[in-house]
Amino acid sequence: MKKSENIYKQLSKQLSDDEIVDSYVFNDDSLSDAEQVLADKEFRELRMKKLKEMTDAERLFGNLMRIKYRILDYFDSAKYDEVFSFSNQLREYSKIIGRSNKDFANDLDVHHTKLSRLINGKDSPSIELMYRLGEHSKGELPAHYWWRLHSKELEYKIITDLEKRMSESQRVTNSIQIRA
Amino acid sequence: MALKDKKSGKTLRSIVSRVVEADYKLISESDEFSFDWNEEVENEVFKIYLRDQSDNILGLLSIIDYPDELRIHLNLLEVGKTNIGQTKKIDNIAGCLIAVACKISFDRNYFGFVSLKPKTRLIPLYKEKYGFDQYGRLLAVDGDSSNQLIKKYLHDEEE
């Protein structure tokens, strides 16, 4: 008896098919070697056809989800990662949409030099821009994602910019008295 | 991740991580898993567990990457015995693990394409439960269907 059939028979003693599907995925090995070669060939052809026939919109969706889920995973981590700075993610997004910098700037109603400065990390984003990016991505990268990218970066800068901290602390007098 | 306490319906926070060498011994000594997971050691194998309970593996997933076909194949998935059938305490373990494979597929630029090769009689159930489509003798999800699984099982933004 084939291994998968044996497994299925064992599981079926205690579980319904629905319960098996709810708890297991295992490969069917009921085909002969020759049948398996044909099945693999058929699958590969279907997969390649699917890839060939993919529309630009489907490719864009796949790329957008890649960016989205990487960002969400980043939010789950405590550390700041420069790859996920606002400017770097804006650059990623501008790459996948396949539009010129000028067209993209026009979509967002900002000047293209302003967009270049944002992408190059030379300018800070406004909340208004974050809303526009949320709308531009059809809500897949909503304004608050952009805000969190920016705020994690700001938090990191505030913690690590010792020079700024020193210079600002010199301007403070009469700080409060506390005892632990 | 959207594991649910079956009794209360409450969402349980969980973690998915790669199985490391030390885990294989624990898995084979445990009564929770029937498959020989040592056979999966060459594949990418993941475990799911509740936060703060890393020694209590709830489910396992083994995937194979087919880069030339831009595809992730679900080679084996098993939920621990405690959470199988009518007496289970936690729901959605398999769904979460399938969604992990979908997420990996998007991450590797495979457009969410994930395949599996189930027994013929189980095909309609995988199609119905997880939205898989038929590709000859195999099943697969991609694109929006794959994303729906991620949204349902991993990133429920309504919560």
mmCIF file of C-alpha atoms in Angstrom:
data_model
loop_
_atom_site.group_PDB
_atom_site.id
_atom_site.type_symbol
_atom_site.label_atom_id
_atom_site.label_comp_id
_atom_site.label_asym_id
_atom_site.label_seq_id
_atom_site.Cartn_x
_atom_site.Cartn_y
_atom_site.Cartn_z
ATOM 1 C CA MET A 1 0.000 0.000 0.000
ATOM 2 C CA LYS A 2 1.254 3.491 -0.835
ATOM 3 C CA LYS A 3 2.423 5.566 2.119
ATOM 4 C CA SER A 4 -0.174 8.328 1.740
ATOM 5 C CA GLU A 5 -2.991 5.779 1.485
ATOM 6 C CA ASN A 6 -1.763 4.121 4.640
ATOM 7 C CA ILE A 7 -1.596 7.471 6.441
ATOM 8 C CA TYR A 8 -5.065 8.378 5.229
ATOM 9 C CA LYS A 9 -6.496 5.054 6.406
ATOM 10 C CA GLN A 10 -4.960 5.492 9.842
ATOM 11 C CA LEU A 11 -6.261 9.057 10.182
ATOM 12 C CA SER A 12 -9.712 8.072 8.893
ATOM 13 C CA LYS A 13 -10.173 5.694 11.790
ATOM 14 C CA GLN A 14 -10.597 8.657 14.128
ATOM 15 C CA LEU A 15 -11.201 11.697 11.946
ATOM 16 C CA SER A 16 -13.632 12.804 9.252
ATOM 17 C CA ASP A 17 -12.210 14.093 5.938
ATOM 18 C CA ASP A 18 -13.099 17.594 7.052
ATOM 19 C CA GLU A 19 -11.089 17.159 10.252
ATOM 20 C CA ILE A 20 -8.138 15.737 8.304
ATOM 21 C CA VAL A 21 -8.095 18.795 6.012
ATOM 22 C CA ASP A 22 -8.364 20.965 9.119
ATOM 23 C CA SER A 23 -5.166 19.488 10.557
ATOM 24 C CA TYR A 24 -2.955 17.947 7.854
ATOM 25 C CA VAL A 25 -1.375 18.450 4.463
ATOM 26 C CA PHE A 26 0.547 15.495 3.076
ATOM 27 C CA ASN A 27 1.562 14.514 -0.441
ATOM 28 C CA ASP A 28 -0.434 11.992 -2.401
ATOM 29 C CA ASP A 29 1.851 9.258 -3.721
ATOM 30 C CA SER A 30 -0.787 7.092 -5.367
ATOM 31 C CA LEU A 31 0.486 7.724 -8.917
ATOM 32 C CA SER A 32 2.975 5.422 -10.598
ATOM 33 C CA ASP A 33 6.362 6.937 -11.450
ATOM 34 C CA ALA A 34 5.356 7.381 -15.076
ATOM 35 C CA GLU A 35 2.034 8.987 -14.097
ATOM 36 C CA GLN A 36 3.845 11.263 -11.666
ATOM 37 C CA VAL A 37 6.223 12.490 -14.372
ATOM 38 C CA LEU A 38 3.227 13.352 -16.547
ATOM 39 C CA ALA A 39 1.422 15.049 -13.644
ATOM 40 C CA ASP A 40 4.510 17.137 -12.828
ATOM 41 C CA LYS A 41 4.902 18.099 -16.488
ATOM 42 C CA GLU A 42 1.253 19.109 -16.696
ATOM 43 C CA PHE A 43 1.523 21.169 -13.520
ATOM 44 C CA ARG A 44 4.700 22.901 -14.686
ATOM 45 C CA GLU A 45 3.097 23.820 -18.004
ATOM 46 C CA LEU A 46 0.059 25.264 -16.222
ATOM 47 C CA ARG A 47 2.270 27.218 -13.850
ATOM 48 C CA MET A 48 4.390 28.644 -16.670
ATOM 49 C CA LYS A 49 1.256 29.563 -18.613
ATOM 50 C CA LYS A 50 -0.121 31.333 -15.571
ATOM 51 C CA LEU A 51 3.117 33.284 -15.152
ATOM 52 C CA LYS A 52 3.207 34.211 -18.832
ATOM 53 C CA GLU A 53 -0.381 35.434 -18.764
ATOM 54 C CA MET A 54 -0.032 37.503 -15.607
ATOM 55 C CA THR A 55 -1.242 41.054 -16.090
ATOM 56 C CA ASP A 56 0.697 44.126 -14.965
ATOM 57 C CA ALA A 57 -1.965 44.655 -12.300
ATOM 58 C CA GLU A 58 -1.437 41.138 -10.924
ATOM 59 C CA ARG A 59 2.345 41.633 -10.828
ATOM 60 C CA LEU A 60 1.873 44.976 -9.102
ATOM 61 C CA PHE A 61 -0.432 43.346 -6.542
ATOM 62 C CA GLY A 62 2.180 40.667 -5.782
ATOM 63 C CA ASN A 63 4.929 43.250 -5.378
ATOM 64 C CA LEU A 64 2.717 45.448 -3.238
ATOM 65 C CA MET A 65 1.898 42.555 -0.901
ATOM 66 C CA ARG A 66 5.615 41.761 -0.614
ATOM 67 C CA ILE A 67 6.288 45.320 0.540
ATOM 68 C CA LYS A 68 3.230 45.376 2.807
ATOM 69 C CA TYR A 69 4.020 42.181 4.687
ATOM 70 C CA ARG A 70 7.686 43.064 5.059
ATOM 71 C CA ILE A 71 6.614 46.371 6.604
ATOM 72 C CA LEU A 72 4.164 44.623 8.957
ATOM 73 C CA ASP A 73 6.883 42.195 10.065
ATOM 74 C CA TYR A 74 9.159 45.156 10.651
ATOM 75 C CA PHE A 75 6.530 46.759 12.893
ATOM 76 C CA ASP A 76 6.589 43.593 15.007
ATOM 77 C CA SER A 77 10.309 43.951 15.603
ATOM 78 C CA ALA A 78 11.609 46.332 18.231
ATOM 79 C CA LYS A 79 14.702 47.417 16.302
ATOM 80 C CA TYR A 80 15.078 50.227 13.796
ATOM 81 C CA ASP A 81 16.275 49.072 10.372
ATOM 82 C CA GLU A 82 17.388 51.637 7.825
ATOM 83 C CA VAL A 83 15.963 49.491 5.015
ATOM 84 C CA PHE A 84 12.561 50.453 6.441
ATOM 85 C CA SER A 85 13.136 54.166 6.690
ATOM 86 C CA PHE A 86 10.330 56.226 5.198
ATOM 87 C CA SER A 87 12.525 57.280 2.275
ATOM 88 C CA ASN A 88 13.688 53.748 1.427
ATOM 89 C CA GLN A 89 10.148 52.355 1.482
ATOM 90 C CA LEU A 90 8.904 55.269 -0.602
ATOM 91 C CA ARG A 91 11.651 54.400 -3.102
ATOM 92 C CA GLU A 92 10.546 50.739 -3.067
ATOM 93 C CA TYR A 93 6.967 51.758 -3.663
ATOM 94 C CA SER A 94 7.926 54.127 -6.493
ATOM 95 C CA LYS A 95 9.906 51.284 -8.127
ATOM 96 C CA ILE A 96 7.062 48.771 -8.159
ATOM 97 C CA ILE A 97 4.414 51.132 -9.531
ATOM 98 C CA GLY A 98 6.501 51.592 -12.680
ATOM 99 C CA ARG A 99 5.783 55.283 -13.151
ATOM 100 C CA SER A 100 8.229 58.102 -13.764
ATOM 101 C CA ASN A 101 9.189 60.284 -10.832
ATOM 102 C CA LYS A 102 7.338 63.158 -12.492
ATOM 103 C CA ASP A 103 4.128 61.146 -12.990
ATOM 104 C CA PHE A 104 4.267 59.780 -9.455
ATOM 105 C CA ALA A 105 4.798 63.300 -8.056
ATOM 106 C CA ASN A 106 1.879 64.480 -10.140
ATOM 107 C CA ASP A 107 -0.313 61.646 -8.782
ATOM 108 C CA LEU A 108 0.477 62.815 -5.256
ATOM 109 C CA ASP A 109 0.081 66.501 -6.053
ATOM 110 C CA VAL A 110 3.635 67.357 -4.980
ATOM 111 C CA HIS A 111 6.462 68.894 -6.993
ATOM 112 C CA HIS A 112 8.800 66.274 -8.464
ATOM 113 C CA THR A 113 11.836 67.876 -6.792
ATOM 114 C CA LYS A 114 10.031 67.558 -3.451
ATOM 115 C CA LEU A 115 9.369 63.867 -4.170
ATOM 116 C CA SER A 116 13.043 63.345 -5.064
ATOM 117 C CA ARG A 117 14.076 64.964 -1.792
ATOM 118 C CA LEU A 118 11.708 62.673 0.147
ATOM 119 C CA ILE A 119 12.963 59.561 -1.669
ATOM 120 C CA ASN A 120 16.550 60.590 -0.969
ATOM 121 C CA GLY A 121 15.845 61.251 2.702
ATOM 122 C CA LYS A 122 16.612 64.965 2.341
ATOM 123 C CA ASP A 123 13.153 66.079 3.414
ATOM 124 C CA SER A 124 10.666 64.972 6.058
ATOM 125 C CA PRO A 125 7.217 63.773 5.021
ATOM 126 C CA SER A 126 4.030 65.533 6.041
ATOM 127 C CA ILE A 127 0.957 63.766 7.394
ATOM 128 C CA GLU A 128 -0.922 65.004 4.325
ATOM 129 C CA LEU A 129 1.529 63.121 2.094
ATOM 130 C CA MET A 130 0.995 59.973 4.156
ATOM 131 C CA TYR A 131 -2.754 60.160 3.543
ATOM 132 C CA ARG A 132 -2.089 60.608 -0.164
ATOM 133 C CA LEU A 133 0.222 57.588 -0.244
ATOM 134 C CA GLY A 134 -2.468 55.563 1.501
ATOM 135 C CA GLU A 135 -4.963 56.567 -1.166
ATOM 136 C CA HIS A 136 -2.449 56.016 -3.978
ATOM 137 C CA SER A 137 -1.866 52.420 -2.833
ATOM 138 C CA LYS A 138 -5.636 51.816 -2.663
ATOM 139 C CA GLY A 139 -5.352 51.518 1.106
ATOM 140 C CA GLU A 140 -2.869 48.631 1.054
ATOM 141 C CA LEU A 141 -0.179 50.891 2.513
ATOM 142 C CA PRO A 142 -2.388 53.176 4.616
ATOM 143 C CA ALA A 143 -1.291 56.509 6.067
ATOM 144 C CA HIS A 144 -0.592 55.044 9.495
ATOM 145 C CA TYR A 145 1.932 52.558 8.045
ATOM 146 C CA TRP A 146 3.869 55.479 6.582
ATOM 147 C CA TRP A 147 3.593 57.290 9.890
ATOM 148 C CA ARG A 148 4.935 54.318 11.816
ATOM 149 C CA LEU A 149 7.875 53.946 9.418
ATOM 150 C CA HIS A 150 8.670 57.601 9.939
ATOM 151 C CA SER A 151 8.123 57.547 13.694
ATOM 152 C CA LYS A 152 10.357 54.491 14.222
ATOM 153 C CA GLU A 153 13.072 56.330 12.353
ATOM 154 C CA LEU A 154 12.530 59.482 14.437
ATOM 155 C CA GLU A 155 12.603 57.460 17.646
ATOM 156 C CA TYR A 156 15.900 55.892 16.626
ATOM 157 C CA LYS A 157 17.381 59.285 15.763
ATOM 158 C CA ILE A 158 16.216 60.806 19.049
ATOM 159 C CA ILE A 159 17.798 57.965 21.015
ATOM 160 C CA THR A 160 21.086 57.896 19.111
ATOM 161 C CA ASP A 161 21.757 61.578 18.373
ATOM 162 C CA LEU A 162 23.944 62.203 21.425
ATOM 163 C CA GLU A 163 25.381 65.412 20.041
ATOM 164 C CA LYS A 164 21.947 66.967 19.705
ATOM 165 C CA ARG A 165 20.962 65.724 23.148
ATOM 166 C CA MET A 166 24.063 67.313 24.671
ATOM 167 C CA SER A 167 23.606 70.624 22.922
ATOM 168 C CA GLU A 168 19.919 70.812 23.886
ATOM 169 C CA SER A 169 20.532 69.778 27.474
ATOM 170 C CA GLN A 170 22.911 72.727 27.848
ATOM 171 C CA ARG A 171 19.994 75.041 27.185
ATOM 172 C CA VAL A 172 17.925 73.650 30.052
ATOM 173 C CA THR A 173 18.031 75.148 33.549
ATOM 174 C CA ASN A 174 16.310 74.323 36.819
ATOM 175 C CA SER A 175 15.355 70.737 35.915
ATOM 176 C CA ILE A 176 13.066 68.965 38.403
ATOM 177 C CA GLN A 177 14.429 67.264 41.523
ATOM 178 C CA ILE A 178 13.529 63.601 41.892
ATOM 179 C CA ARG A 179 14.743 60.733 44.004
ATOM 180 C CA ALA A 180 14.147 57.051 43.180
ATOM 181 C CA MET B 1 -1.649 35.543 14.580
ATOM 182 C CA ALA B 2 -5.238 34.484 14.533
ATOM 183 C CA LEU B 3 -5.187 31.326 16.578
ATOM 184 C CA LYS B 4 -8.436 31.118 18.490
ATOM 185 C CA ASP B 5 -9.314 29.614 21.816
ATOM 186 C CA LYS B 6 -12.158 27.338 20.720
ATOM 187 C CA LYS B 7 -14.136 27.735 23.934
ATOM 188 C CA SER B 8 -13.901 31.494 24.432
ATOM 189 C CA GLY B 9 -13.318 32.555 20.815
ATOM 190 C CA LYS B 10 -10.489 34.721 22.102
ATOM 191 C CA THR B 11 -7.529 35.426 19.825
ATOM 192 C CA LEU B 12 -4.304 33.851 21.037
ATOM 193 C CA ARG B 13 -0.975 35.502 20.236
ATOM 194 C CA SER B 14 1.378 33.064 18.582
ATOM 195 C CA ILE B 15 4.798 32.936 17.027
ATOM 196 C CA VAL B 16 6.059 31.081 13.957
ATOM 197 C CA SER B 17 9.764 30.342 13.714
ATOM 198 C CA ARG B 18 12.156 27.954 11.989
ATOM 199 C CA VAL B 19 12.588 24.535 13.570
ATOM 200 C CA VAL B 20 16.137 24.163 14.876
ATOM 201 C CA GLU B 21 18.151 20.989 15.359
ATOM 202 C CA ALA B 22 17.213 20.634 19.037
ATOM 203 C CA ASP B 23 13.506 20.733 18.148
ATOM 204 C CA TYR B 24 13.646 17.540 16.093
ATOM 205 C CA LYS B 25 14.468 15.493 19.191
ATOM 206 C CA LEU B 26 11.592 17.087 21.117
ATOM 207 C CA ILE B 27 9.222 16.491 18.217
ATOM 208 C CA SER B 28 10.132 12.821 17.792
ATOM 209 C CA GLU B 29 9.883 12.192 21.547
ATOM 210 C CA SER B 30 6.535 13.974 21.755
ATOM 211 C CA ASP B 31 3.260 12.081 21.421
ATOM 212 C CA GLU B 32 1.780 15.071 19.630
ATOM 213 C CA PHE B 33 3.090 14.310 16.146
ATOM 214 C CA SER B 34 2.643 11.120 14.103
ATOM 215 C CA PHE B 35 4.735 11.931 11.028
ATOM 216 C CA ASP B 36 8.470 11.396 10.974
ATOM 217 C CA TRP B 37 9.616 15.016 10.902
ATOM 218 C CA ASN B 38 13.252 13.956 10.704
ATOM 219 C CA GLU B 39 12.504 13.163 7.055
ATOM 220 C CA GLU B 40 11.828 16.869 6.502
ATOM 221 C CA VAL B 41 15.180 18.063 7.768
ATOM 222 C CA GLU B 42 16.375 19.025 4.272
ATOM 223 C CA ASN B 43 13.335 21.269 3.778
ATOM 224 C CA GLU B 44 12.401 24.555 5.421
ATOM 225 C CA VAL B 45 10.495 23.531 8.531
ATOM 226 C CA PHE B 46 8.536 25.915 10.769
ATOM 227 C CA LYS B 47 6.837 25.545 14.128
ATOM 228 C CA ILE B 48 3.973 27.512 15.636
ATOM 229 C CA TYR B 49 3.553 28.032 19.355
ATOM 230 C CA LEU B 50 1.810 30.380 21.741
ATOM 231 C CA ARG B 51 3.788 33.369 22.905
ATOM 232 C CA ASP B 52 5.690 32.483 26.102
ATOM 233 C CA GLN B 53 5.165 28.757 25.456
ATOM 234 C CA SER B 54 7.968 28.002 23.014
ATOM 235 C CA ASP B 55 8.412 24.438 24.261
ATOM 236 C CA ASN B 56 4.804 23.554 23.398
ATOM 237 C CA ILE B 57 4.765 23.204 19.609
ATOM 238 C CA LEU B 58 1.187 23.368 18.299
ATOM 239 C CA GLY B 59 1.879 22.600 14.660
ATOM 240 C CA LEU B 60 4.594 22.039 12.076
ATOM 241 C CA LEU B 61 5.028 23.019 8.459
ATOM 242 C CA SER B 62 7.540 21.777 5.889
ATOM 243 C CA ILE B 63 7.889 23.669 2.611
ATOM 244 C CA ILE B 64 9.964 23.219 -0.525
ATOM 245 C CA ASP B 65 11.044 26.190 -2.618
ATOM 246 C CA TYR B 66 10.875 25.762 -6.420
ATOM 247 C CA PRO B 67 12.520 28.991 -7.597
ATOM 248 C CA ASP B 68 12.354 28.099 -11.303
ATOM 249 C CA GLU B 69 8.555 27.800 -11.024
ATOM 250 C CA LEU B 70 8.215 30.714 -8.573
ATOM 251 C CA ARG B 71 6.434 28.351 -6.218
ATOM 252 C CA ILE B 72 6.353 27.261 -2.600
ATOM 253 C CA HIS B 73 5.147 23.684 -2.125
ATOM 254 C CA LEU B 74 3.460 22.574 1.101
ATOM 255 C CA ASN B 75 5.271 19.281 1.576
ATOM 256 C CA LEU B 76 3.876 18.411 4.990
ATOM 257 C CA LEU B 77 1.740 20.095 7.612
ATOM 258 C CA GLU B 78 0.657 18.572 10.887
ATOM 259 C CA VAL B 79 -1.294 19.951 13.819
ATOM 260 C CA GLY B 80 -0.457 18.503 17.238
ATOM 261 C CA LYS B 81 -2.893 15.812 18.441
ATOM 262 C CA THR B 82 -4.255 17.977 21.278
ATOM 263 C CA ASN B 83 -5.785 20.335 18.754
ATOM 264 C CA ILE B 84 -7.234 17.891 16.243
ATOM 265 C CA GLY B 85 -10.851 16.824 15.886
ATOM 266 C CA GLN B 86 -13.799 17.609 18.099
ATOM 267 C CA THR B 87 -11.849 17.813 21.341
ATOM 268 C CA LYS B 88 -9.385 20.446 20.116
ATOM 269 C CA LYS B 89 -8.784 23.497 22.252
ATOM 270 C CA ILE B 90 -7.216 25.834 19.682
ATOM 271 C CA ASP B 91 -8.598 26.615 16.224
ATOM 272 C CA ASN B 92 -6.910 27.783 13.000
ATOM 273 C CA ILE B 93 -3.473 26.208 13.494
ATOM 274 C CA ALA B 94 -3.345 24.690 9.990
ATOM 275 C CA GLY B 95 -4.756 27.864 8.433
ATOM 276 C CA CYS B 96 -2.077 29.959 10.097
ATOM 277 C CA LEU B 97 0.668 27.652 8.837
ATOM 278 C CA ILE B 98 -0.697 27.648 5.269
ATOM 279 C CA ALA B 99 -0.864 31.447 5.444
ATOM 280 C CA VAL B 100 2.794 31.511 6.529
ATOM 281 C CA ALA B 101 3.667 29.688 3.285
ATOM 282 C CA CYS B 102 1.624 32.258 1.318
ATOM 283 C CA LYS B 103 3.499 35.091 2.990
ATOM 284 C CA ILE B 104 6.854 33.475 2.211
ATOM 285 C CA SER B 105 5.756 33.148 -1.400
ATOM 286 C CA PHE B 106 4.980 36.868 -1.654
ATOM 287 C CA ASP B 107 8.251 37.667 0.088
ATOM 288 C CA ARG B 108 10.239 35.652 -2.489
ATOM 289 C CA ASN B 109 8.548 37.359 -5.443
ATOM 290 C CA TYR B 110 6.420 34.307 -6.270
ATOM 291 C CA PHE B 111 3.200 36.353 -6.195
ATOM 292 C CA GLY B 112 1.777 34.293 -3.346
ATOM 293 C CA PHE B 113 1.844 31.028 -5.334
ATOM 294 C CA VAL B 114 1.645 28.008 -3.018
ATOM 295 C CA SER B 115 0.960 24.423 -4.108
ATOM 296 C CA LEU B 116 -0.008 21.151 -2.470
ATOM 297 C CA LYS B 117 -0.583 17.627 -3.732
ATOM 298 C CA PRO B 118 -3.423 16.122 -1.696
ATOM 299 C CA LYS B 119 -5.211 12.823 -2.087
ATOM 300 C CA THR B 120 -7.881 13.093 -4.773
ATOM 301 C CA ARG B 121 -10.800 12.640 -2.371
ATOM 302 C CA LEU B 122 -9.582 15.530 -0.187
ATOM 303 C CA ILE B 123 -9.204 17.984 -3.091
ATOM 304 C CA PRO B 124 -12.750 19.456 -2.875
ATOM 305 C CA LEU B 125 -12.294 20.112 0.844
ATOM 306 C CA TYR B 126 -8.980 21.973 0.455
ATOM 307 C CA LYS B 127 -10.583 24.011 -2.333
ATOM 308 C CA GLU B 128 -13.586 24.859 -0.198
ATOM 309 C CA LYS B 129 -11.768 25.518 3.080
ATOM 310 C CA TYR B 130 -8.734 27.457 1.827
ATOM 311 C CA GLY B 131 -9.679 28.644 -1.677
ATOM 312 C CA PHE B 132 -7.197 26.485 -3.599
ATOM 313 C CA ASP B 133 -7.601 26.047 -7.373
ATOM 314 C CA GLN B 134 -6.821 22.928 -9.357
ATOM 315 C CA TYR B 135 -3.667 22.738 -11.489
ATOM 316 C CA GLY B 136 -3.861 19.241 -12.956
ATOM 317 C CA ARG B 137 -3.307 16.816 -10.076
ATOM 318 C CA LEU B 138 -2.086 19.579 -7.748
ATOM 319 C CA LEU B 139 -3.797 22.462 -6.041
ATOM 320 C CA ALA B 140 -2.520 26.010 -5.713
ATOM 321 C CA VAL B 141 -3.388 29.479 -4.480
ATOM 322 C CA ASP B 142 -1.871 32.754 -5.586
ATOM 323 C CA GLY B 143 -2.532 36.483 -5.820
ATOM 324 C CA ASP B 144 -5.647 37.656 -4.060
ATOM 325 C CA SER B 145 -6.647 34.161 -2.841
ATOM 326 C CA SER B 146 -3.261 33.802 -1.195
ATOM 327 C CA ASN B 147 -3.561 37.268 0.296
ATOM 328 C CA GLN B 148 -7.017 36.458 1.672
ATOM 329 C CA LEU B 149 -5.503 33.533 3.601
ATOM 330 C CA ILE B 150 -2.830 35.835 5.066
ATOM 331 C CA LYS B 151 -5.448 38.398 6.028
ATOM 332 C CA LYS B 152 -7.719 35.774 7.559
ATOM 333 C CA TYR B 153 -5.118 33.856 9.523
ATOM 334 C CA LEU B 154 -2.141 36.157 10.094
ATOM 335 C CA HIS B 155 -2.973 39.823 9.758
ATOM 336 C CA ASP B 156 -6.550 40.411 10.718
ATOM 337 C CA GLU B 157 -6.596 44.195 10.706
ATOM 338 C CA GLU B 158 -10.062 44.302 12.209
ATOM 339 C CA GLU B 159 -8.691 43.028 15.506
#
